[in-house]
Short mmCIF file of C-alpha atoms in Angstrom, two decimals:
data_model
loop_
_atom_site.label_atom_id
_atom_site.label_comp_id
_atom_site.label_asym_id
_atom_site.label_seq_id
_atom_site.Cartn_x
_atom_site.Cartn_y
_atom_site.Cartn_z
CA UNK A 1205 -43.04 9.30 -26.93
CA UNK A 1206 -39.80 7.51 -27.85
CA UNK A 1207 -36.47 7.19 -26.00
CA UNK A 1208 -35.07 10.40 -27.52
CA UNK A 1209 -38.15 12.32 -26.40
CA UNK A 1210 -37.65 11.45 -22.75
CA UNK A 1211 -33.89 11.81 -22.84
CA UNK A 1212 -32.74 13.02 -19.44
CA UNK A 1213 -36.12 12.39 -17.84
CA UNK A 1214 -35.95 8.61 -17.48
CA UNK A 1215 -34.33 8.80 -14.04
CA UNK A 1216 -37.10 11.07 -12.76
CA UNK A 1217 -39.77 8.77 -14.20
CA UNK A 1218 -38.20 5.74 -12.51
CA UNK A 1219 -37.90 7.58 -9.19
CA UNK A 1220 -41.54 8.69 -9.45
CA UNK A 1221 -42.57 5.08 -10.09
CA UNK A 1222 -40.63 3.85 -7.07
CA UNK A 1223 -42.19 6.53 -4.88
CA UNK A 1224 -45.38 4.47 -5.13
CA UNK A 1225 -43.57 1.50 -3.59
CA UNK A 1226 -40.73 -0.94 -4.14
CA UNK A 1227 -40.71 -2.93 -7.35
CA UNK A 1228 -38.53 -5.15 -9.53
CA UNK A 1229 -37.30 -4.17 -12.99
CA UNK A 1230 -40.11 -5.47 -15.17
CA UNK A 1231 -42.77 -4.20 -12.75
CA UNK A 1232 -41.20 -0.72 -13.08
CA UNK A 1233 -41.31 -1.02 -16.88
CA UNK A 1234 -44.95 -2.13 -16.75
CA UNK A 1235 -45.81 0.76 -14.41
CA UNK A 1236 -44.09 3.29 -16.70
CA UNK A 1237 -46.16 2.02 -19.63
CA UNK A 1238 -49.38 1.94 -17.65
CA UNK A 1239 -49.01 5.40 -16.09
CA UNK A 1240 -48.05 6.91 -19.45
CA UNK A 1241 -51.20 5.48 -21.01
CA UNK A 1242 -49.01 3.19 -23.19
CA UNK A 1243 -47.55 6.31 -24.84
CA UNK A 1244 -44.03 5.73 -23.58
CA UNK A 1245 -42.14 3.87 -26.30
CA UNK A 1246 -38.95 3.09 -24.41
CA UNK A 1247 -36.64 0.10 -25.11
CA UNK A 1248 -37.36 -1.86 -21.91
CA UNK A 1249 -33.84 -3.28 -21.82
CA UNK A 1250 -32.37 0.17 -21.17
CA UNK A 1251 -34.33 0.54 -17.92
CA UNK A 1252 -32.13 -2.07 -16.16
CA UNK A 1253 -28.83 -0.17 -16.65
CA UNK A 1254 -30.66 3.00 -15.59
CA UNK A 1255 -31.69 1.24 -12.36
CA UNK A 1256 -28.06 0.25 -11.75
CA UNK A 1257 -26.94 3.82 -12.36
CA UNK A 1258 -29.50 5.17 -9.89
CA UNK A 1259 -28.43 2.56 -7.36
CA UNK A 1260 -24.78 3.50 -7.83
CA UNK A 1261 -25.58 7.14 -7.13
CA UNK A 1262 -27.54 6.19 -4.01
CA UNK A 1263 -30.95 7.34 -5.30
CA UNK A 1264 -32.39 3.83 -4.98
CA UNK A 1265 -31.37 0.67 -3.18
CA UNK A 1266 -31.65 -2.83 -4.60
CA UNK A 1267 -31.78 -6.23 -2.94
CA UNK A 1268 -32.04 -9.70 -4.44
CA UNK A 1269 -35.16 -11.60 -3.44
CA UNK A 1270 -36.45 -15.07 -4.20
CA UNK A 1271 -40.09 -15.37 -5.16
CA UNK A 1272 -41.89 -18.22 -6.95
CA UNK A 1273 -38.51 -19.80 -7.73
CA UNK A 1274 -37.31 -16.59 -9.42
CA UNK A 1275 -34.36 -14.57 -8.23
CA UNK A 1276 -35.24 -10.90 -8.60
CA UNK A 1277 -33.72 -7.59 -7.70
CA UNK A 1278 -36.23 -5.38 -5.94
CA UNK A 1279 -35.64 -1.63 -5.80
CA UNK A 1280 -36.82 1.01 -3.37
CA UNK A 1281 -36.43 4.78 -3.16
CA UNK A 1282 -33.89 6.19 -0.69
CA UNK A 1283 -33.88 9.57 1.05
CA UNK A 1284 -31.38 10.84 -1.53
CA UNK A 1285 -33.64 9.46 -4.25
CA UNK A 1286 -36.60 11.37 -2.86
CA UNK A 1287 -34.57 14.59 -2.98
CA UNK A 1288 -33.41 13.77 -6.54
CA UNK A 1289 -37.06 13.19 -7.51
CA UNK A 1290 -38.11 16.57 -6.07
CA UNK A 1291 -35.28 18.25 -8.00
CA UNK A 1292 -36.19 16.34 -11.17
CA UNK A 1293 -39.83 17.45 -10.89
CA UNK A 1294 -38.79 21.06 -10.26
CA UNK A 1295 -36.39 20.97 -13.24
CA UNK A 1296 -39.11 19.50 -15.45
CA UNK A 1297 -41.62 22.17 -14.42
CA UNK A 1298 -39.06 24.86 -15.12
CA UNK A 1299 -38.27 23.36 -18.55
CA UNK A 1300 -41.99 23.10 -19.33
CA UNK A 1301 -42.49 26.77 -18.48
CA UNK A 1302 -39.59 27.75 -20.72
CA UNK A 1303 -40.90 25.60 -23.58
CA UNK A 1304 -44.42 26.94 -23.17
CA UNK A 1305 -43.18 30.53 -23.11
CA UNK A 1306 -40.93 30.11 -26.16
CA UNK A 1307 -43.34 28.05 -28.24
CA UNK A 1308 -46.26 30.31 -27.37
CA UNK A 1309 -44.32 33.49 -28.22
CA UNK B 1012 -30.02 -18.15 -22.34
CA UNK B 1013 -32.25 -16.72 -25.09
CA UNK B 1014 -30.81 -15.58 -28.41
CA UNK B 1015 -31.72 -12.04 -27.41
CA UNK B 1016 -29.79 -12.21 -24.13
CA UNK B 1017 -26.81 -13.81 -25.88
CA UNK B 1018 -26.75 -10.92 -28.35
CA UNK B 1019 -26.78 -8.43 -25.47
CA UNK B 1020 -24.08 -10.36 -23.57
CA UNK B 1021 -21.68 -10.91 -26.48
CA UNK B 1022 -19.86 -7.52 -26.54
CA UNK B 1023 -19.87 -6.94 -22.77
CA UNK B 1024 -16.58 -6.60 -20.88
CA UNK B 1025 -16.28 -5.89 -17.18
CA UNK B 1026 -16.50 -7.35 -13.67
CA UNK B 1027 -17.97 -10.85 -14.04
CA UNK B 1028 -20.29 -10.69 -11.02
CA UNK B 1029 -21.83 -7.35 -12.03
CA UNK B 1030 -22.16 -8.52 -15.64
CA UNK B 1031 -23.90 -11.74 -14.61
CA UNK B 1032 -26.24 -9.92 -12.22
CA UNK B 1033 -27.27 -7.38 -14.85
CA UNK B 1034 -27.82 -10.06 -17.48
CA UNK B 1035 -29.83 -12.13 -14.98
CA UNK B 1036 -32.08 -9.13 -14.36
CA UNK B 1037 -32.60 -8.41 -18.04
CA UNK B 1038 -33.13 -12.13 -18.68
CA UNK B 1039 -35.76 -12.33 -15.94
CA UNK B 1040 -37.62 -9.36 -17.38
CA UNK B 1041 -37.37 -10.75 -20.89
CA UNK B 1042 -38.75 -14.13 -19.73
CA UNK B 1043 -41.65 -12.32 -18.05
CA UNK B 1044 -42.37 -10.35 -21.22
CA UNK B 1045 -42.43 -13.60 -23.22
CA UNK B 1046 -44.58 -15.41 -20.61
CA UNK B 1047 -47.12 -12.54 -20.59
CA UNK B 1048 -47.54 -12.81 -24.35
CA UNK B 1049 -47.75 -16.62 -24.34
CA UNK B 1050 -50.39 -16.42 -21.58
CA UNK B 1051 -52.33 -14.01 -23.80
CA UNK B 1052 -52.46 -16.67 -26.53
CA UNK B 1053 -49.46 -15.76 -28.67
CA UNK B 1054 -47.17 -18.49 -30.06
CA UNK B 1055 -43.78 -18.76 -28.34
CA UNK B 1056 -41.96 -17.74 -31.55
CA UNK B 1057 -44.07 -14.62 -31.95
CA UNK B 1058 -43.79 -13.85 -28.23
CA UNK B 1059 -39.97 -14.03 -28.41
CA UNK B 1060 -39.92 -11.70 -31.42
CA UNK B 1061 -42.27 -9.19 -29.82
CA UNK B 1062 -40.43 -9.25 -26.48
CA UNK B 1063 -37.14 -8.64 -28.34
CA UNK B 1064 -38.72 -5.66 -30.09
CA UNK B 1065 -40.00 -4.33 -26.76
CA UNK B 1066 -36.59 -4.66 -25.07
CA UNK B 1067 -34.79 -2.82 -27.87
CA UNK B 1068 -31.81 -3.38 -30.16
CA UNK B 1069 -29.32 -5.67 -28.34
CA UNK B 1070 -26.43 -3.31 -29.19
CA UNK B 1071 -28.35 -0.35 -27.70
CA UNK B 1072 -29.02 -2.25 -24.47
CA UNK B 1073 -25.45 -3.63 -24.41
CA UNK B 1074 -24.02 -0.11 -24.74
CA UNK B 1075 -26.02 1.04 -21.68
CA UNK B 1076 -24.99 -2.05 -19.69
CA UNK B 1077 -21.37 -1.56 -20.74
CA UNK B 1078 -21.46 1.97 -19.34
CA UNK B 1079 -22.36 0.57 -15.92
CA UNK B 1080 -19.70 -2.13 -16.19
CA UNK B 1081 -17.16 0.58 -16.98
CA UNK B 1082 -18.20 2.56 -13.90
CA UNK B 1083 -17.97 -0.57 -11.76
CA UNK B 1084 -14.50 -1.49 -13.10
CA UNK B 1085 -13.32 2.10 -12.63
CA UNK B 1086 -14.27 1.96 -8.95
CA UNK B 1087 -12.56 -1.40 -8.47
CA UNK B 1088 -9.35 -0.20 -10.08
CA UNK B 1089 -9.54 3.05 -8.12
CA UNK B 1090 -9.79 1.10 -4.85
CA UNK B 1091 -6.74 -0.96 -5.82
CA UNK B 1092 -4.75 2.20 -6.58
CA UNK B 1093 -5.96 3.87 -3.40
CA UNK B 1094 -4.81 0.97 -1.20
CA UNK B 1095 -1.81 -0.51 -3.03
CA UNK B 1096 0.04 2.68 -3.94
CA UNK B 1097 0.26 4.19 -0.43
CA UNK B 1098 1.06 0.72 0.96
CA UNK B 1099 4.03 0.41 -1.42
CA UNK B 1100 5.18 3.94 -0.59
CA UNK B 1101 5.06 3.20 3.14
CA UNK B 1102 7.02 -0.04 2.60
CA UNK B 1103 9.75 1.86 0.79
CA UNK B 1104 9.91 4.48 3.53
CA UNK B 1105 10.07 1.82 6.27
CA UNK B 1106 12.69 -0.45 4.77
CA UNK B 1107 14.90 1.74 2.65
CA UNK B 1108 17.17 2.83 5.51
CA UNK B 1109 17.77 6.08 7.40
CA UNK B 1110 21.03 7.27 5.81
CA UNK B 1111 21.34 10.07 3.28
CA UNK B 1112 20.58 8.38 -0.06
CA UNK B 1113 22.21 11.12 -2.12
CA UNK B 1114 20.73 13.64 -4.54
CA UNK B 1115 20.16 11.28 -7.48
CA UNK B 1116 18.25 8.73 -5.43
CA UNK B 1117 16.24 11.47 -3.69
CA UNK B 1118 15.22 12.97 -7.04
CA UNK B 1119 14.25 9.59 -8.47
CA UNK B 1120 12.23 8.85 -5.34
CA UNK B 1121 10.41 12.19 -5.74
CA UNK B 1122 9.59 11.27 -9.36
CA UNK B 1123 8.00 8.02 -8.12
CA UNK B 1124 6.13 9.98 -5.42
CA UNK B 1125 4.79 12.40 -8.05
CA UNK B 1126 3.52 9.56 -10.28
CA UNK B 1127 1.99 7.90 -7.21
CA UNK B 1128 0.30 11.14 -6.14
CA UNK B 1129 -1.24 11.66 -9.59
CA UNK B 1130 -2.62 8.09 -9.77
CA UNK B 1131 -3.79 8.26 -6.14
CA UNK B 1132 -5.49 11.60 -6.76
CA UNK B 1133 -7.31 10.32 -9.83
CA UNK B 1134 -8.48 7.25 -7.89
CA UNK B 1135 -9.76 9.46 -5.08
CA UNK B 1136 -11.66 11.63 -7.59
CA UNK B 1137 -13.29 8.52 -9.10
CA UNK B 1138 -14.34 7.14 -5.72
CA UNK B 1139 -15.77 10.46 -4.55
CA UNK B 1140 -17.78 10.79 -7.77
CA UNK B 1141 -15.85 13.82 -9.05
CA UNK B 1142 -14.46 11.98 -12.06
CA UNK B 1143 -16.93 9.90 -14.07
CA UNK B 1144 -16.16 10.52 -17.72
CA UNK B 1145 -13.63 7.97 -18.99
CA UNK B 1146 -12.91 7.05 -15.35
CA UNK B 1147 -11.82 3.48 -16.17
CA UNK B 1148 -9.44 4.71 -18.87
CA UNK B 1149 -7.91 7.37 -16.62
CA UNK B 1150 -7.42 4.95 -13.70
CA UNK B 1151 -6.01 2.22 -15.95
CA UNK B 1152 -3.62 4.53 -17.75
CA UNK B 1153 -2.36 6.34 -14.63
CA UNK B 1154 -1.99 3.01 -12.79
CA UNK B 1155 0.24 1.61 -15.53
CA UNK B 1156 2.18 4.87 -15.86
CA UNK B 1157 2.84 4.84 -12.09
CA UNK B 1158 4.11 1.25 -12.27
CA UNK B 1159 6.32 2.03 -15.28
CA UNK B 1160 7.79 5.10 -13.56
CA UNK B 1161 8.27 3.22 -10.27
CA UNK B 1162 9.97 0.25 -11.93
CA UNK B 1163 12.19 2.43 -14.10
CA UNK B 1164 13.27 4.72 -11.26
CA UNK B 1165 13.69 1.79 -8.83
CA UNK B 1166 16.00 0.05 -11.28
CA UNK B 1167 18.16 3.15 -11.49
CA UNK B 1168 18.07 3.60 -7.70
CA UNK B 1169 19.21 -0.02 -7.23
CA UNK B 1170 22.19 0.71 -9.49
CA UNK B 1171 23.29 4.00 -7.95
CA UNK B 1172 22.29 3.62 -4.27
CA UNK B 1173 25.18 3.44 -1.78
CA UNK B 1174 23.10 2.67 1.28
CA UNK B 1175 22.26 -1.04 1.50
CA UNK B 1176 19.67 -0.41 4.21
CA UNK B 1177 18.84 -2.85 6.99
CA UNK B 1178 19.68 -6.54 6.47
CA UNK B 1179 17.03 -8.30 4.42
CA UNK B 1180 15.31 -5.02 3.60
CA UNK B 1181 15.76 -5.38 -0.13
CA UNK B 1182 14.21 -8.85 -0.10
CA UNK B 1183 11.13 -7.54 1.74
CA UNK B 1184 10.94 -4.51 -0.57
CA UNK B 1185 11.27 -6.61 -3.70
CA UNK B 1186 8.55 -9.02 -2.57
CA UNK B 1187 6.17 -6.27 -1.46
CA UNK B 1188 6.79 -4.30 -4.63
CA UNK B 1189 6.21 -7.38 -6.78
CA UNK B 1190 2.86 -8.08 -5.11
CA UNK B 1191 1.81 -4.43 -5.30
CA UNK B 1192 2.96 -4.14 -8.90
CA UNK B 1193 1.04 -7.27 -9.89
CA UNK B 1194 -2.15 -5.99 -8.21
CA UNK B 1195 -1.93 -2.52 -9.77
CA UNK B 1196 -0.98 -3.87 -13.20
CA UNK B 1197 -3.85 -6.38 -13.25
CA UNK B 1198 -6.44 -3.84 -12.09
CA UNK B 1199 -5.15 -1.19 -14.51
CA UNK B 1200 -5.06 -3.56 -17.49
CA UNK B 1201 -8.64 -4.67 -16.73
CA UNK B 1202 -9.75 -1.05 -16.59
CA UNK B 1203 -8.19 -0.34 -19.99
CA UNK B 1204 -9.85 -3.41 -21.55
CA UNK B 1205 -13.26 -2.36 -20.19
CA UNK B 1206 -12.69 1.26 -21.24
CA UNK B 1207 -11.86 0.08 -24.75
CA UNK B 1208 -15.07 -2.00 -24.88
CA UNK B 1209 -17.04 1.05 -23.73
CA UNK B 1210 -15.92 3.30 -26.57
CA UNK B 1211 -18.84 4.26 -28.82
CA UNK B 1212 -18.84 2.29 -32.05
CA UNK B 1213 -19.97 3.68 -35.38
CA UNK B 1214 -23.36 2.30 -36.48
#
């Protein structure tokens, strides 16, 4: 699935990934690929601005860390992010039901 | 900096610290993507090409980064408007004397107050998250309009005002207004530059 196919769902996917535990940008990208069975064909560079957007809205929090001589920003899910994830999942289920109903009609 | 990161960085405009932080993050991820491939036995050249393909078209990534830079600049300009405009208004109220300034001066002062209220209101909407679309442009434009209105009306007030106010008041007002004007103008101009860089470009 390419970037257009997951339009509007990237935030939910990132939040779901961070629900498993805190992670830095490239680890989140790797997890998205792994959990999608390598079917998610997303330009990795666009995940970083998405992380900043989620941080700006308070859904995740980011802190710079130093590990193995590398300065990295590590993200974790906030309470607001957990609520946004639940809403994203509910919205997705609702959309899926609508799609299934219409396509199956 | 890799060629890829340079291509992403080239069109970006916005707060330097935020820009550098975002590029550092993307650069770190890109380096990791290259290192993974080199560790798997790929040549460095091929690894760089494949990592660039994985990260996406530099202009696509830059457009997403620019959107965040625009949001960041909008908030900075909004904070400047939110603090500087009321501060300048309070200064005028404190130092402009207690006497009746006359109808013309009162009307001109109300015009300045109206321009201030509009810019202040827009800044408050941006900071509370109620105004996101073209936030930097709106803040920049209204900031400059407020300054233009304030300077124009103040010039006329200085010409027609009878009341000299307390001794030294005009010196304090002029200095405070100059500092406030410089702050608002700089922040507003930056917002307009960033907003211009954030406009979608035809492919």
